[in-house]
mmCIF file of C-alpha atoms and ligand atoms in Angstrom:
data_model
loop_
_atom_site.group_PDB
_atom_site.id
_atom_site.type_symbol
_atom_site.label_atom_id
_atom_site.label_comp_id
_atom_site.label_asym_id
_atom_site.label_seq_id
_atom_site.Cartn_x
_atom_site.Cartn_y
_atom_site.Cartn_z
ATOM 1 C CA MET A 1 -0.106 -0.003 -0.169
ATOM 2 C CA MET A 2 1.349 3.720 -0.323
ATOM 3 C CA GLN A 3 2.624 5.469 2.277
ATOM 4 C CA GLN A 4 0.980 8.742 2.835
ATOM 5 C CA ALA A 5 2.635 11.265 4.791
ATOM 6 C CA GLY A 6 1.403 14.839 5.854
ATOM 7 C CA VAL A 7 3.275 18.296 4.801
ATOM 8 C CA PHE A 8 2.929 21.609 6.852
ATOM 9 C CA ILE A 9 2.401 24.105 4.307
ATOM 10 C CA GLU A 10 4.206 27.274 5.103
ATOM 11 C CA GLU A 11 3.808 30.405 2.795
ATOM 12 C CA THR A 12 5.339 33.690 1.476
ATOM 13 C CA ASP A 13 3.714 36.653 -0.261
ATOM 14 C CA GLY A 14 0.697 34.336 -0.641
ATOM 15 C CA ARG A 15 2.461 31.334 -2.189
ATOM 16 C CA VAL A 16 3.845 27.788 -1.067
ATOM 17 C CA LYS A 17 7.107 28.487 0.058
ATOM 18 C CA ASP A 18 9.973 26.942 -2.467
ATOM 19 C CA SER A 19 11.479 24.754 0.718
ATOM 20 C CA VAL A 20 8.228 23.304 1.258
ATOM 21 C CA LEU A 21 7.919 22.351 -2.513
ATOM 22 C CA GLY A 22 10.943 20.628 -2.265
ATOM 23 C CA VAL A 23 9.822 19.004 0.944
ATOM 24 C CA ILE A 24 6.483 17.580 -1.293
ATOM 25 C CA SER A 25 9.391 16.688 -3.937
ATOM 26 C CA TYR A 26 11.113 14.609 -2.135
ATOM 27 C CA LEU A 27 8.355 12.760 -0.773
ATOM 28 C CA ARG A 28 6.733 12.128 -4.181
ATOM 29 C CA GLN A 29 9.742 10.988 -5.598
ATOM 30 C CA LYS A 30 9.497 8.197 -2.948
ATOM 31 C CA ASP A 31 6.148 7.493 -3.554
ATOM 32 C CA VAL A 32 4.998 8.964 -0.724
ATOM 33 C CA ALA A 33 1.143 9.909 -0.688
ATOM 34 C CA CYS A 34 1.189 14.028 0.624
ATOM 35 C CA CYS A 35 -1.739 15.677 2.130
ATOM 36 C CA ALA A 36 -1.034 19.042 3.003
ATOM 37 C CA PHE A 37 -1.866 20.859 6.041
ATOM 38 C CA VAL A 38 -2.412 24.501 5.453
ATOM 39 C CA ILE A 39 -3.547 27.241 7.485
ATOM 40 C CA SER A 40 -4.150 30.267 5.319
ATOM 41 C CA GLY A 41 -6.438 32.579 4.582
ATOM 42 C CA SER A 42 -6.147 31.522 0.770
ATOM 43 C CA PRO A 43 -9.846 30.119 -0.104
ATOM 44 C CA GLY A 44 -8.248 27.643 -2.092
ATOM 45 C CA GLY A 45 -5.655 26.792 -0.143
ATOM 46 C CA HIS A 46 -2.896 26.660 -2.412
ATOM 47 C CA ALA A 47 -4.620 23.836 -4.731
ATOM 48 C CA GLU A 48 -2.981 25.030 -7.803
ATOM 49 C CA GLN A 49 0.265 25.022 -7.036
ATOM 50 C CA LEU A 50 0.151 22.383 -4.527
ATOM 51 C CA GLY A 51 -1.569 19.878 -6.897
ATOM 52 C CA ALA A 52 1.220 20.827 -9.902
ATOM 53 C CA TYR A 53 3.314 19.206 -7.320
ATOM 54 C CA GLY A 54 0.975 15.819 -7.113
ATOM 55 C CA VAL A 55 -0.164 16.432 -3.455
ATOM 56 C CA HIS A 56 -3.373 14.333 -3.391
ATOM 57 C CA ARG A 57 -5.428 16.071 -0.469
ATOM 58 C CA ILE A 58 -5.404 19.570 1.336
ATOM 59 C CA TYR A 59 -6.508 19.807 4.789
ATOM 60 C CA ALA A 60 -7.867 23.828 4.705
ATOM 61 C CA ILE A 61 -7.670 24.550 8.168
ATOM 62 C CA GLU A 62 -9.958 28.104 9.037
ATOM 63 C CA PHE A 63 -10.000 29.786 12.368
ATOM 64 C CA GLN A 64 -13.087 31.755 13.438
ATOM 65 C CA GLU A 65 -10.651 34.670 14.481
ATOM 66 C CA GLU A 66 -7.194 35.912 12.664
ATOM 67 C CA ALA A 67 -6.245 36.142 16.731
ATOM 68 C CA GLN A 68 -6.557 32.316 16.926
ATOM 69 C CA ALA A 69 -4.706 31.497 13.582
ATOM 70 C CA ARG A 70 -2.016 33.329 15.387
ATOM 71 C CA ASN A 71 -1.602 31.686 18.610
ATOM 72 C CA PRO A 72 0.951 29.004 18.520
ATOM 73 C CA GLN A 73 -1.148 26.822 21.007
ATOM 74 C CA PHE A 74 -4.766 26.937 19.211
ATOM 75 C CA LYS A 75 -2.543 26.220 15.569
ATOM 76 C CA ALA A 76 -0.876 23.310 17.252
ATOM 77 C CA ARG A 77 -4.216 21.965 18.241
ATOM 78 C CA ALA A 78 -6.065 22.502 14.977
ATOM 79 C CA VAL A 79 -3.418 20.683 12.675
ATOM 80 C CA ALA A 80 -3.540 18.456 15.514
ATOM 81 C CA GLU A 81 -6.939 17.480 15.030
ATOM 82 C CA ALA A 82 -6.985 17.960 11.257
ATOM 83 C CA MET A 83 -4.038 15.419 11.020
ATOM 84 C CA GLN A 84 -6.908 13.013 13.199
ATOM 85 C CA ALA A 85 -9.359 13.752 10.693
ATOM 86 C CA ALA A 86 -7.028 13.137 8.062
ATOM 87 C CA GLY A 87 -6.332 9.696 9.419
ATOM 88 C CA VAL A 88 -2.217 11.362 9.385
ATOM 89 C CA THR A 89 0.194 10.005 11.054
ATOM 90 C CA ILE A 90 3.772 11.404 10.263
ATOM 91 C CA LEU A 91 4.107 15.006 9.758
ATOM 92 C CA PHE A 92 6.767 16.731 7.479
ATOM 93 C CA GLY A 93 7.690 20.371 8.209
ATOM 94 C CA GLN A 94 10.898 22.725 8.114
ATOM 95 C CA THR A 95 13.434 23.067 10.083
ATOM 96 C CA SER A 96 12.160 27.528 10.076
ATOM 97 C CA PRO A 97 11.510 29.398 12.865
ATOM 98 C CA THR A 98 7.320 28.132 12.121
ATOM 99 C CA GLY A 99 8.448 24.867 11.929
ATOM 100 C CA ARG A 100 10.538 25.122 15.411
ATOM 101 C CA ASP A 101 7.539 26.464 16.763
ATOM 102 C CA LEU A 102 4.661 24.493 15.491
ATOM 103 C CA LEU A 103 6.300 20.447 15.324
ATOM 104 C CA PRO A 104 7.741 20.569 18.779
ATOM 105 C CA ARG A 105 4.094 21.648 19.867
ATOM 106 C CA LEU A 106 2.833 18.475 18.171
ATOM 107 C CA ALA A 107 5.005 16.240 18.874
ATOM 108 C CA ALA A 108 3.914 17.021 22.726
ATOM 109 C CA LEU A 109 0.595 16.980 21.943
ATOM 110 C CA PHE A 110 1.244 13.060 20.562
ATOM 111 C CA ASP A 111 3.882 12.300 22.979
ATOM 112 C CA ALA A 112 5.320 11.508 19.901
ATOM 113 C CA PRO A 113 9.423 11.163 17.990
ATOM 114 C CA LEU A 114 10.527 14.936 16.523
ATOM 115 C CA VAL A 115 13.699 15.111 14.522
ATOM 116 C CA MET A 116 14.534 18.409 13.229
ATOM 117 C CA ASP A 117 16.960 19.502 11.000
ATOM 118 C CA CYS A 118 16.890 16.128 8.642
ATOM 119 C CA THR A 119 18.304 15.551 5.872
ATOM 120 C CA GLU A 120 16.806 11.953 4.829
ATOM 121 C CA VAL A 121 13.420 10.356 6.130
ATOM 122 C CA ASP A 122 13.680 6.710 4.891
ATOM 123 C CA LEU A 123 9.758 5.965 6.119
ATOM 124 C CA GLU A 124 10.357 1.886 5.118
ATOM 125 C CA ASP A 125 12.532 1.705 8.149
ATOM 126 C CA LEU A 126 11.730 4.758 10.177
ATOM 127 C CA THR A 127 15.231 5.762 9.645
ATOM 128 C CA VAL A 128 16.323 9.662 9.651
ATOM 129 C CA SER A 129 19.549 11.429 9.205
ATOM 130 C CA THR A 130 20.354 14.556 10.752
ATOM 131 C CA SER A 131 23.517 16.339 11.889
ATOM 132 C CA ALA A 132 24.715 16.197 15.511
ATOM 133 C CA TYR A 133 27.707 17.647 17.809
ATOM 134 C CA SER A 134 27.074 21.263 16.068
ATOM 135 C CA GLY A 135 27.005 19.474 12.705
ATOM 136 C CA LYS A 136 30.472 17.930 13.353
ATOM 137 C CA THR A 137 28.902 14.416 12.807
ATOM 138 C CA GLU A 138 25.817 13.104 11.109
ATOM 139 C CA ALA A 139 23.539 10.557 13.350
ATOM 140 C CA LEU A 140 21.507 8.624 11.814
ATOM 141 C CA TYR A 141 18.377 7.279 14.091
ATOM 142 C CA ARG A 142 15.527 5.299 13.955
ATOM 143 C CA VAL A 143 12.074 6.252 15.437
ATOM 144 C CA ARG A 144 9.446 4.692 16.700
ATOM 145 C CA GLY A 145 5.811 5.723 17.383
ATOM 146 C CA GLU A 146 2.447 6.238 16.584
ATOM 147 C CA TYR A 147 3.145 9.346 15.329
ATOM 148 C CA LEU A 148 6.184 11.081 13.848
ATOM 149 C CA PHE A 149 7.099 14.265 13.246
ATOM 150 C CA PHE A 150 10.134 15.555 10.965
ATOM 151 C CA GLY A 151 11.698 18.749 10.125
ATOM 152 C CA MET A 152 13.465 19.102 7.098
ATOM 153 C CA ARG A 153 16.793 21.315 6.631
ATOM 154 C CA PRO A 154 15.151 23.539 3.363
ATOM 155 C CA ASN A 155 15.972 23.729 0.112
ATOM 156 C CA HIS A 156 15.645 20.045 -1.347
ATOM 157 C CA HIS A 157 16.592 20.692 -4.802
ATOM 158 C CA LEU A 158 14.552 18.252 -6.612
ATOM 159 C CA LYS A 159 12.954 17.448 -10.070
ATOM 160 C CA LYS A 160 9.350 18.725 -9.720
ATOM 161 C CA PRO A 161 7.109 15.287 -9.420
ATOM 162 C CA ALA A 162 4.015 14.212 -11.578
ATOM 163 C CA ALA A 163 0.920 16.765 -11.440
ATOM 164 C CA ALA A 164 -2.369 15.816 -8.988
ATOM 165 C CA ASN A 165 -5.857 16.917 -8.685
ATOM 166 C CA PRO A 166 -5.797 17.680 -4.664
ATOM 167 C CA GLU A 167 -8.924 17.382 -3.171
ATOM 168 C CA LEU A 168 -9.495 20.326 -1.040
ATOM 169 C CA ILE A 169 -11.174 19.824 2.309
ATOM 170 C CA PRO A 170 -11.947 22.742 4.274
ATOM 171 C CA PHE A 171 -11.244 22.203 7.927
ATOM 172 C CA HIS A 172 -13.122 24.239 10.706
ATOM 173 C CA ALA A 173 -10.549 24.616 13.318
ATOM 174 C CA LYS A 174 -12.512 24.871 17.202
ATOM 175 C CA HIS A 175 -13.131 27.709 18.603
ATOM 176 C CA ARG A 176 -11.273 27.623 21.664
ATOM 177 C CA ASP A 177 -11.074 30.455 24.907
ATOM 178 C CA ALA A 178 -8.374 32.161 25.451
ATOM 179 C CA ASN A 179 -5.443 30.326 27.336
ATOM 180 C CA GLY A 180 -2.308 31.727 28.941
ATOM 181 C CA THR A 181 -0.992 32.997 25.429
ATOM 182 C CA ALA A 182 -2.718 35.994 23.517
ATOM 183 C CA PHE A 183 -1.896 37.053 20.096
ATOM 184 C CA ILE A 184 -1.689 41.275 20.942
ATOM 185 C CA GLY A 185 -0.283 41.683 17.234
ATOM 186 C CA LYS A 186 2.322 41.836 14.715
ATOM 187 C CA THR A 187 5.408 44.288 13.935
ATOM 188 C CA ASP A 188 7.549 43.562 10.886
ATOM 189 C CA THR A 189 11.186 43.550 11.344
ATOM 190 C CA ALA A 190 13.191 46.118 8.847
ATOM 191 C CA ASP A 191 13.502 44.766 5.384
ATOM 192 C CA GLN A 192 16.167 42.361 5.533
ATOM 193 C CA GLY A 193 15.603 41.404 1.780
ATOM 194 C CA ARG A 194 15.189 37.513 1.121
ATOM 195 C CA ASP A 195 14.634 34.729 3.442
ATOM 196 C CA LEU A 196 17.595 32.989 4.434
ATOM 197 C CA ASN A 197 15.636 29.718 4.221
ATOM 198 C CA GLU A 198 14.414 30.072 0.822
ATOM 199 C CA ALA A 199 17.694 31.626 -0.561
ATOM 200 C CA LYS A 200 19.569 29.315 -3.004
ATOM 201 C CA VAL A 201 22.376 32.098 -2.754
ATOM 202 C CA ILE A 202 23.552 33.312 0.426
ATOM 203 C CA ILE A 203 26.469 36.240 0.850
ATOM 204 C CA SER A 204 27.772 36.399 4.821
ATOM 205 C CA GLY A 205 29.019 38.838 6.428
ATOM 206 C CA GLY A 206 31.333 38.177 9.979
ATOM 207 C CA ARG A 207 33.637 40.216 12.004
ATOM 208 C CA GLY A 208 35.855 41.406 9.286
ATOM 209 C CA LEU A 209 32.839 43.430 8.045
ATOM 210 C CA LYS A 210 33.850 45.925 11.357
ATOM 211 C CA ASN A 211 30.684 47.482 11.342
ATOM 212 C CA GLY A 212 26.867 47.221 10.507
ATOM 213 C CA GLU A 213 27.368 50.162 8.193
ATOM 214 C CA ASN A 214 29.936 47.833 5.855
ATOM 215 C CA PHE A 215 26.403 45.290 5.270
ATOM 216 C CA GLN A 216 25.440 47.892 2.961
ATOM 217 C CA LEU A 217 28.055 46.018 0.813
ATOM 218 C CA LEU A 218 27.140 42.806 1.326
ATOM 219 C CA PHE A 219 23.367 43.547 0.070
ATOM 220 C CA ASP A 220 24.608 45.473 -2.637
ATOM 221 C CA CYS A 221 26.064 42.374 -4.308
ATOM 222 C CA ALA A 222 23.059 40.233 -3.118
ATOM 223 C CA ARG A 223 20.934 42.523 -4.992
ATOM 224 C CA GLU A 224 23.179 41.597 -7.733
ATOM 225 C CA LEU A 225 23.504 38.077 -7.215
ATOM 226 C CA GLU A 226 19.675 37.608 -6.457
ATOM 227 C CA ALA A 227 20.975 36.435 -2.470
ATOM 228 C CA ALA A 228 19.852 36.812 0.867
ATOM 229 C CA VAL A 229 22.735 38.067 3.303
ATOM 230 C CA GLY A 230 23.658 36.326 6.516
ATOM 231 C CA ALA A 231 25.914 36.728 9.596
ATOM 232 C CA SER A 232 27.670 34.963 11.878
ATOM 233 C CA ARG A 233 26.958 35.209 15.539
ATOM 234 C CA VAL A 234 29.640 37.895 15.887
ATOM 235 C CA ALA A 235 28.124 40.436 13.763
ATOM 236 C CA VAL A 236 24.605 39.628 15.370
ATOM 237 C CA ASP A 237 26.204 40.392 18.981
ATOM 238 C CA GLU A 238 27.866 43.151 17.959
ATOM 239 C CA GLY A 239 24.513 44.290 17.158
ATOM 240 C CA TRP A 240 25.177 44.889 13.990
ATOM 241 C CA VAL A 241 22.594 43.361 11.906
ATOM 242 C CA PRO A 242 19.523 40.773 13.435
ATOM 243 C CA TYR A 243 19.325 37.836 14.910
ATOM 244 C CA THR A 244 17.610 36.539 12.101
ATOM 245 C CA MET A 245 20.317 37.080 9.947
ATOM 246 C CA GLN A 246 22.037 34.619 12.361
ATOM 247 C CA VAL A 247 23.451 32.049 10.388
ATOM 248 C CA GLY A 248 25.023 28.633 12.708
ATOM 249 C CA GLN A 249 24.378 26.555 15.909
ATOM 250 C CA THR A 250 22.476 28.855 17.695
ATOM 251 C CA GLY A 251 20.953 30.461 14.562
ATOM 252 C CA LEU A 252 19.382 29.475 11.027
ATOM 253 C CA LYS A 253 20.373 26.347 9.309
ATOM 254 C CA VAL A 254 20.696 26.790 6.159
ATOM 255 C CA ASN A 255 21.115 25.528 2.580
ATOM 256 C CA PRO A 256 21.660 27.419 -0.092
ATOM 257 C CA ARG A 257 23.584 25.785 -3.542
ATOM 258 C CA LEU A 258 26.230 28.725 -3.111
ATOM 259 C CA TYR A 259 27.552 30.244 0.404
ATOM 260 C CA ILE A 260 29.839 33.277 0.352
ATOM 261 C CA ALA A 261 31.538 33.943 3.677
ATOM 262 C CA CYS A 262 33.140 37.105 3.750
ATOM 263 C CA GLY A 263 35.142 37.960 6.703
ATOM 264 C CA ILE A 264 34.052 35.007 8.839
ATOM 265 C CA SER A 265 36.406 32.779 10.417
ATOM 266 C CA GLY A 266 34.773 29.083 9.882
ATOM 267 C CA SER A 267 34.254 28.394 13.765
ATOM 268 C CA VAL A 268 32.707 24.777 14.133
ATOM 269 C CA GLN A 269 29.589 26.732 15.403
ATOM 270 C CA HIS A 270 28.947 28.394 11.896
ATOM 271 C CA PHE A 271 29.688 25.748 9.849
ATOM 272 C CA ALA A 272 27.135 23.668 11.919
ATOM 273 C CA GLY A 273 24.624 25.965 9.858
ATOM 274 C CA MET A 274 25.963 25.974 6.230
ATOM 275 C CA LYS A 275 27.877 22.996 5.783
ATOM 276 C CA THR A 276 25.569 21.396 3.792
ATOM 277 C CA ALA A 277 25.878 24.421 1.152
ATOM 278 C CA GLY A 278 26.282 22.842 -2.347
ATOM 279 C CA LEU A 279 29.785 25.337 -3.156
ATOM 280 C CA ILE A 280 31.686 27.431 -0.187
ATOM 281 C CA ILE A 281 33.307 30.293 -0.987
ATOM 282 C CA ALA A 282 35.818 32.067 1.382
ATOM 283 C CA VAL A 283 36.817 35.685 1.326
ATOM 284 C CA ASN A 284 39.140 36.032 4.146
ATOM 285 C CA THR A 285 42.987 37.751 4.534
ATOM 286 C CA ASP A 286 44.145 34.622 6.344
ATOM 287 C CA PRO A 287 45.020 31.531 4.452
ATOM 288 C CA LYS A 288 45.127 29.883 7.526
ATOM 289 C CA ALA A 289 41.034 30.471 8.237
ATOM 290 C CA PRO A 290 39.068 27.254 8.769
ATOM 291 C CA MET A 291 36.460 28.532 6.475
ATOM 292 C CA VAL A 292 39.381 29.013 4.178
ATOM 293 C CA LYS A 293 40.653 25.754 4.476
ATOM 294 C CA ASN A 294 36.871 24.411 4.083
ATOM 295 C CA ALA A 295 35.923 26.182 1.302
ATOM 296 C CA ASP A 296 35.512 25.008 -2.217
ATOM 297 C CA TYR A 297 37.270 28.191 -3.484
ATOM 298 C CA TYR A 298 38.600 31.053 -1.454
ATOM 299 C CA LEU A 299 39.922 34.096 -2.693
ATOM 300 C CA LEU A 300 42.794 35.978 -0.034
ATOM 301 C CA GLY A 301 42.784 39.385 0.211
ATOM 302 C CA ASP A 302 40.599 42.407 1.618
ATOM 303 C CA LEU A 303 36.698 42.093 1.652
ATOM 304 C CA PHE A 304 36.413 45.684 1.376
ATOM 305 C CA GLU A 305 38.492 45.631 -2.119
ATOM 306 C CA ILE A 306 37.030 42.417 -3.706
ATOM 307 C CA ILE A 307 33.080 42.720 -2.797
ATOM 308 C CA PRO A 308 32.811 46.202 -4.565
ATOM 309 C CA LYS A 309 34.666 44.837 -7.349
ATOM 310 C CA LEU A 310 32.375 41.834 -7.289
ATOM 311 C CA THR A 311 29.698 44.166 -7.372
ATOM 312 C CA GLN A 312 30.668 45.895 -9.675
ATOM 313 C CA LYS A 313 31.326 43.178 -12.236
ATOM 314 C CA LEU A 314 28.267 41.501 -11.651
ATOM 315 C CA LYS A 315 26.209 44.924 -12.433
ATOM 316 C CA ALA A 316 28.171 45.689 -15.677
ATOM 317 C CA ARG A 317 27.143 42.069 -16.883
ATOM 318 C CA ALA A 318 23.786 42.779 -16.193
ATOM 319 C CA VAL A 319 23.642 45.849 -18.758
ATOM 320 C CA GLY A 320 25.759 44.051 -20.947
ATOM 321 C CA LYS A 321 22.610 41.236 -21.172
ATOM 322 C CA LYS A 322 20.194 43.873 -21.152
ATOM 323 C CA THR A 323 21.681 45.653 -23.843
ATOM 324 C CA ALA A 324 22.791 42.367 -25.906
HETATM 325 C C1 LIG B 401 27.600 27.677 22.284
HETATM 326 C C2 LIG B 401 28.180 28.879 21.281
HETATM 327 C C3 LIG B 401 26.780 28.442 19.681
HETATM 328 C C4 LIG B 401 27.517 29.704 18.574
HETATM 329 N N1 LIG B 401 26.780 29.615 17.688
HETATM 330 C C5 LIG B 401 27.246 30.466 16.799
HETATM 331 C C6 LIG B 401 26.444 30.893 15.507
HETATM 332 O O1 LIG B 401 24.996 30.076 15.679
HETATM 333 N N2 LIG B 401 26.983 30.938 14.244
HETATM 334 C C7 LIG B 401 27.778 31.775 14.568
HETATM 335 O O2 LIG B 401 28.363 32.432 13.452
HETATM 336 N N3 LIG B 401 28.943 31.642 15.428
HETATM 337 C C8 LIG B 401 28.462 31.014 16.436
HETATM 338 N N4 LIG B 401 28.847 31.078 18.173
HETATM 339 C C9 LIG B 401 30.364 31.519 18.099
HETATM 340 C C10 LIG B 401 31.429 31.122 17.242
HETATM 341 O O3 LIG B 401 32.221 30.355 18.486
HETATM 342 C C11 LIG B 401 32.339 32.416 16.612
HETATM 343 O O4 LIG B 401 33.020 32.911 17.627
HETATM 344 C C12 LIG B 401 31.745 33.177 15.667
HETATM 345 O O5 LIG B 401 31.324 32.629 14.308
HETATM 346 C C13 LIG B 401 32.989 33.671 15.149
HETATM 347 O O6 LIG B 401 32.533 34.674 14.419
HETATM 348 P P1 LIG B 401 33.422 35.744 13.226
HETATM 349 O O7 LIG B 401 33.852 34.451 12.222
HETATM 350 O O8 LIG B 401 32.561 36.435 12.563
HETATM 351 O O9 LIG B 401 34.443 36.316 13.678
HETATM 352 P P2 LIG B 401 35.625 35.987 14.050
HETATM 353 O O10 LIG B 401 36.199 34.457 14.333
HETATM 354 O O11 LIG B 401 36.881 36.948 14.769
HETATM 355 O O12 LIG B 401 36.689 35.948 12.535
HETATM 356 C C14 LIG B 401 36.647 37.051 11.511
HETATM 357 C C15 LIG B 401 37.418 36.754 10.437
HETATM 358 O O13 LIG B 401 37.635 38.000 9.901
HETATM 359 C C16 LIG B 401 38.705 37.972 8.640
HETATM 360 N N5 LIG B 401 38.545 39.446 8.388
HETATM 361 C C17 LIG B 401 39.540 40.727 8.918
HETATM 362 N N6 LIG B 401 39.209 41.739 8.399
HETATM 363 C C18 LIG B 401 38.911 40.807 6.878
HETATM 364 C C19 LIG B 401 38.552 41.540 5.767
HETATM 365 N N7 LIG B 401 39.025 43.481 5.573
HETATM 366 N N8 LIG B 401 38.215 41.193 4.487
HETATM 367 C C20 LIG B 401 38.792 39.154 4.221
HETATM 368 N N9 LIG B 401 38.509 39.269 5.676
HETATM 369 C C21 LIG B 401 38.768 39.979 7.268
HETATM 370 C C22 LIG B 401 39.335 37.113 9.589
HETATM 371 O O14 LIG B 401 40.660 36.919 9.293
HETATM 372 C C23 LIG B 401 39.115 36.268 10.484
HETATM 373 O O15 LIG B 401 39.094 34.676 9.762
HETATM 374 C C24 LIG B 401 28.733 30.316 19.199
HETATM 375 C C25 LIG B 401 30.010 30.169 19.935
HETATM 376 C C26 LIG B 401 29.218 29.318 21.044
HETATM 377 C C27 LIG B 401 30.035 29.068 22.061
#
């Protein structure tokens, strides 16, 4: 019998995130039937986009009030009830801020195992690969339980699966009286550009940037590269950039195709967040820096000379393309 799994859908700008589509592609490649759980104001539950990736069923979870949909405890309870209604016992999410908020709550509700930052999940023998000891080693776990939860490392770049015609099932979340947590409001942080979890290219800065203003060099280059900008913990602790940009053991775990580390020495804790990148380029003055030693390519020199030159070249190439 074909296995089935649930996928929690995260969206950005009214569309399903690419990293979520990556998880669906990953499951479809293993011939697992996918049931999507969507908490969204979008009435069609993203049926067109999810259908194009071979999702069979969509549970569109609706709340009576917006504030209830934003309450993390109510959200977890609603997804749990929708899973039970759907007969889904295995749920995949992302190792993203949303996933880190939702998945542990769900696992706690079901008293079930949860593995985060998964790179491979085998649903036949129930083994799962993830990083351990700050990314120094790969761990293989076997999980056991009536319900199972997995947070995938974002960005599985896989072939798009065959399309399906999904069944759209509206699911009305139970109204709940306010509990210990109430949603008060939402404040958007300053525009930091692209989402690091979703980015295919990331350019990051560390202590070598010297101050927050100099990060503008990276933002300028990122615009040309269509990249997101990340940072080391030093840059965050110094108050140069917000925590949402931190890559590493205590920050985001990213998985882009290309990671450019500028003025970052390459501590074990930084590598823990980016070592699975497809290609790593170091820009550093120190040939002995671990980032230089472990990069696929490196540029030995002053980032304040190298990055503006790179940006200029990319700009010139873009103009050349337009006029060609
Ligand atoms: C429990 C714990 C958790 C942690 N979590 C994280 C985490 O999530 N993420 C993280 O990043 N760190 C984390 N850290 C901190 C980590 O140990 C390092 O201190 C940190 O990563 C170093 O940041 P850095 O590479 O920017 O600075 P440094 O190690 O000081 O390196 C600066 C680099 O810049 C280079 N440089 C200087 N000037 C230039 C220039 N003009 N041009 C080019 N290169 C230049 C230098 O040669 C050097 O290699 C954690 C530490 C602990 C103990």
